[in-house]
Short mmCIF file of C-alpha atoms in Angstrom, two decimals:
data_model
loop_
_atom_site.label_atom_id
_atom_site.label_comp_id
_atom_site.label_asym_id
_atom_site.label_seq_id
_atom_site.Cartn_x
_atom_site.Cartn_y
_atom_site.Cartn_z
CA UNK A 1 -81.83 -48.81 52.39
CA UNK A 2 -79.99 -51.95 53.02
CA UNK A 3 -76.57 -52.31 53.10
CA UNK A 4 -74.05 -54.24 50.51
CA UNK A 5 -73.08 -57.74 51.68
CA UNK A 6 -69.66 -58.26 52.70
CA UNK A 7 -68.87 -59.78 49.20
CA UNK A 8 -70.05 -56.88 46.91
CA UNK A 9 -68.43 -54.18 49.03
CA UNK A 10 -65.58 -52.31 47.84
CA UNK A 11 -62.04 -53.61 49.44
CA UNK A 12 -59.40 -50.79 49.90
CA UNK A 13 -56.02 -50.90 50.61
CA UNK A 14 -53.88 -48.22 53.00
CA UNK A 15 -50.98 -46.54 51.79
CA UNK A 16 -48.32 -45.23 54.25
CA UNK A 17 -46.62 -42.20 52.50
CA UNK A 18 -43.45 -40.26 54.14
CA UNK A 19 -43.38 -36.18 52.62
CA UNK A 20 -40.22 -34.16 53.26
CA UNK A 21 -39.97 -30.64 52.34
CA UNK A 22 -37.87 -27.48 52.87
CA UNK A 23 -38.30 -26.51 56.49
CA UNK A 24 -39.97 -23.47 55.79
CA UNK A 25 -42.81 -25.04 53.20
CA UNK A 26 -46.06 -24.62 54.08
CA UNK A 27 -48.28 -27.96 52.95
CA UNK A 28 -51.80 -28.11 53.60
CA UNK A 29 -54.28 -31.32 53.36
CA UNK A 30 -56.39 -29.51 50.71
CA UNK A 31 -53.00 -28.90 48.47
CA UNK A 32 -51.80 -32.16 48.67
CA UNK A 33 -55.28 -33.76 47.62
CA UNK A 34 -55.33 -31.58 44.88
CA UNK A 35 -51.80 -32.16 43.69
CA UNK A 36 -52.87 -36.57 44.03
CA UNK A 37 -55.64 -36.11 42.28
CA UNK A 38 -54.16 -33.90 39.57
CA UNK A 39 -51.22 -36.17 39.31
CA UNK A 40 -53.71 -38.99 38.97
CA UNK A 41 -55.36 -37.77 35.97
CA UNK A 42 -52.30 -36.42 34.17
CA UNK A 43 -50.96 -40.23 34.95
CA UNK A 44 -53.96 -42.35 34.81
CA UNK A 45 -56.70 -40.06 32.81
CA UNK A 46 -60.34 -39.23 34.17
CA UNK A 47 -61.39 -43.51 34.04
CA UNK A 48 -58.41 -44.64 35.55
CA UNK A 49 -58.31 -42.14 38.03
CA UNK A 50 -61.86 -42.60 38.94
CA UNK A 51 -61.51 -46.52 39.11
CA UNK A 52 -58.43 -45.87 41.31
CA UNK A 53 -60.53 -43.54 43.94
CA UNK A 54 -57.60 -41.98 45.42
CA UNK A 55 -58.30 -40.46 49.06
CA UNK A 56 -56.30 -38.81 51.52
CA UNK A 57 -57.66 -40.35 54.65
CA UNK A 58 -55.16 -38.31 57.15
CA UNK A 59 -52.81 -35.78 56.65
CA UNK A 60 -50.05 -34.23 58.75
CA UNK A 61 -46.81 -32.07 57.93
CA UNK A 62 -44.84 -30.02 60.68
CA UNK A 63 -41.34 -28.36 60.33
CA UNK A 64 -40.23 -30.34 56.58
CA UNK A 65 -41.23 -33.31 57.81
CA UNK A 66 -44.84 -35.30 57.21
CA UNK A 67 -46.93 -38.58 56.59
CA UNK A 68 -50.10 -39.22 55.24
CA UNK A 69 -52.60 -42.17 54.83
CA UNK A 70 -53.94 -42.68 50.92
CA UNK A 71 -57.05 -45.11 50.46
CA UNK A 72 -57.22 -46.96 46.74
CA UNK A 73 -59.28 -49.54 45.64
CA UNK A 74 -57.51 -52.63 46.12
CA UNK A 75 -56.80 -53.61 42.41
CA UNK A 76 -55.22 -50.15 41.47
CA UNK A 77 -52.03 -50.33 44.75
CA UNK A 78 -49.57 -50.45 41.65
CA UNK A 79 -51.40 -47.23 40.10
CA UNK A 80 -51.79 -45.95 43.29
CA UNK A 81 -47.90 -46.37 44.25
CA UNK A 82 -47.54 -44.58 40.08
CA UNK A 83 -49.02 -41.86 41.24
CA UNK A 84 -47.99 -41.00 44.41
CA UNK A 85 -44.35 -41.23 42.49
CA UNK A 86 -45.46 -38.28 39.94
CA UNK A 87 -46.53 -36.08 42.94
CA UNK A 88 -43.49 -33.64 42.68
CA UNK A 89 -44.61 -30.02 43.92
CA UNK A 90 -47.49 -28.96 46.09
CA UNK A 91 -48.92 -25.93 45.55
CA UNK A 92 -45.13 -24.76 44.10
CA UNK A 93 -43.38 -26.32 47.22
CA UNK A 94 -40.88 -28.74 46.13
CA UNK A 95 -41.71 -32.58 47.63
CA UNK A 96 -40.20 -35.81 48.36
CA UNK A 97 -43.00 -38.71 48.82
CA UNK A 98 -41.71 -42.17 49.34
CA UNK A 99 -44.32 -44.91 50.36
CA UNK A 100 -43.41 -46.40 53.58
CA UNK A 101 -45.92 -49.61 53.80
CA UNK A 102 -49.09 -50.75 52.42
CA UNK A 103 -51.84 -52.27 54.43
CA UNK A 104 -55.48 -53.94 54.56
CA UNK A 105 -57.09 -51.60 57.44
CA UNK A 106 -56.33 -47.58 58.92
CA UNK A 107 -55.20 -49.22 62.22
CA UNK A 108 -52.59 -51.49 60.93
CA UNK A 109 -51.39 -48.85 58.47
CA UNK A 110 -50.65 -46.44 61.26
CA UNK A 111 -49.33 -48.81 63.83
CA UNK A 112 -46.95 -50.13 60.91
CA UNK A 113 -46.07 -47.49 59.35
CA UNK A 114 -47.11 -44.21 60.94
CA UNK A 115 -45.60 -41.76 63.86
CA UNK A 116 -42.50 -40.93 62.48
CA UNK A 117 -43.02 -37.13 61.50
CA UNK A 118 -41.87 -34.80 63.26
CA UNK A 119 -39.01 -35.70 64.71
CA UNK A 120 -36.35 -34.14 66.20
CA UNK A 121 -35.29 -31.80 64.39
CA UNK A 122 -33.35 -28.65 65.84
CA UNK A 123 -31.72 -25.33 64.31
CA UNK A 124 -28.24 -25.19 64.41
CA UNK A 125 -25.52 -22.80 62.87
CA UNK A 126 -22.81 -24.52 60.43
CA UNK A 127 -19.78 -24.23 58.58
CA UNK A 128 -21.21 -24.69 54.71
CA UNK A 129 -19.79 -23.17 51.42
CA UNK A 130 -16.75 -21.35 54.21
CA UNK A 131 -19.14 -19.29 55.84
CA UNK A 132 -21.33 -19.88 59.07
CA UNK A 133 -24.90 -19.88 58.15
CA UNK A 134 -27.79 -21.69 59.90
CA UNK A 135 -29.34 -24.88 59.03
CA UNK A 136 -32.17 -27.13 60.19
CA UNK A 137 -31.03 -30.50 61.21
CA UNK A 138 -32.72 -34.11 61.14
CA UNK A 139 -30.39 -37.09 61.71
CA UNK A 140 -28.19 -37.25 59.24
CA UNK A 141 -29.58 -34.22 57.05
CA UNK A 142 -28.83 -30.68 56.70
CA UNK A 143 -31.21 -27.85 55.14
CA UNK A 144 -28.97 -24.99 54.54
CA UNK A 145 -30.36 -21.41 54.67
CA UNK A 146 -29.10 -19.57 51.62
CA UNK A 147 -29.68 -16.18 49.86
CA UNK A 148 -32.05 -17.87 47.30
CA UNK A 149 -33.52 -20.92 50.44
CA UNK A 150 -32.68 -23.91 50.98
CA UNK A 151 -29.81 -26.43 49.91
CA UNK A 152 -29.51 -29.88 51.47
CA UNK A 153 -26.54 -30.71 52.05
CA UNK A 154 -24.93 -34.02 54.58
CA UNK A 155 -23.47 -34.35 57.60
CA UNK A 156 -19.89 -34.24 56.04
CA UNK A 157 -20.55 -31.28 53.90
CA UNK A 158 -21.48 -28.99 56.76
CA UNK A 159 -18.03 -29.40 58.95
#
């Protein structure tokens, strides 16, 4: 079977997406494809979700911190970008997706946009509600162990 020519083949466009959780969530590739794809049919409905053809092309989360690489057609970025907004909770861990960059190929989209998760993050004990209690720190931001998790809480809060 021959192939398409250049002009009749699909053209896709790269989406660079950031995910922070609580430290201790557990995210998995199959969860979050679920939760984009479920989000795109609530948002979009079964023919708008099919002519977007959302794909997670790469997927990597580590210690509340993630990124990911989502393929769309390259008509439906806007959708795309909708959807990706509506993704809330994966499989009942609370998320925070923000897209960092879109792009034409995989390679510029992860030498743009990519190798940021996972960063240095350390444990640390601090002063938060007048008690010592430990918290997981990354830059600027503090996730607060509690009696019922996690509380994120700022630099300034936590002396």
């Amino acid at each position: 079977m021959k192939h398409l020519p250049k002009h009749l083949r699909p053209r896709w466009r790269y989406l660079a997406v950031g995910i922070e959780t609580w430290p201790d969530a557990d995210l998995g590739r199959r969860g979050f494809q679920r939760a984009l794809w479920y989000a795109a049919g609530n948002l979009l409905g079964d023919a708008g979700s099919a002519d977007a053809d959302l794909t997670l092309l790469s997927f990597s989360h580590d210690g509340g911190e993630g990124e990911a690489i989502v393929r769309a057609r390259h008509g439906h970025v806007d959708d795309a970008r909708a959807v990706i907004g509506c993704v809330s909770d994966v499989d009942g861990d609370p998320v925070g997706i923000r897209v960092r960059g879109i792009s034409g190929t995989v390679r510029a989209c992860e030498e743009r946009y990519m190798g940021r998760a996972g960063g240095n993050s350390t444990q640390r004990d601090v002063a938060f509600e007048d008690a010592e209690r430990s918290a997981v720190v990354r830059g600027d931001a503090r996730d607060v162990r509690t009696g019922s998790g996690y509380v994120g809480a700022a630099a300034f809060d936590t002396e």
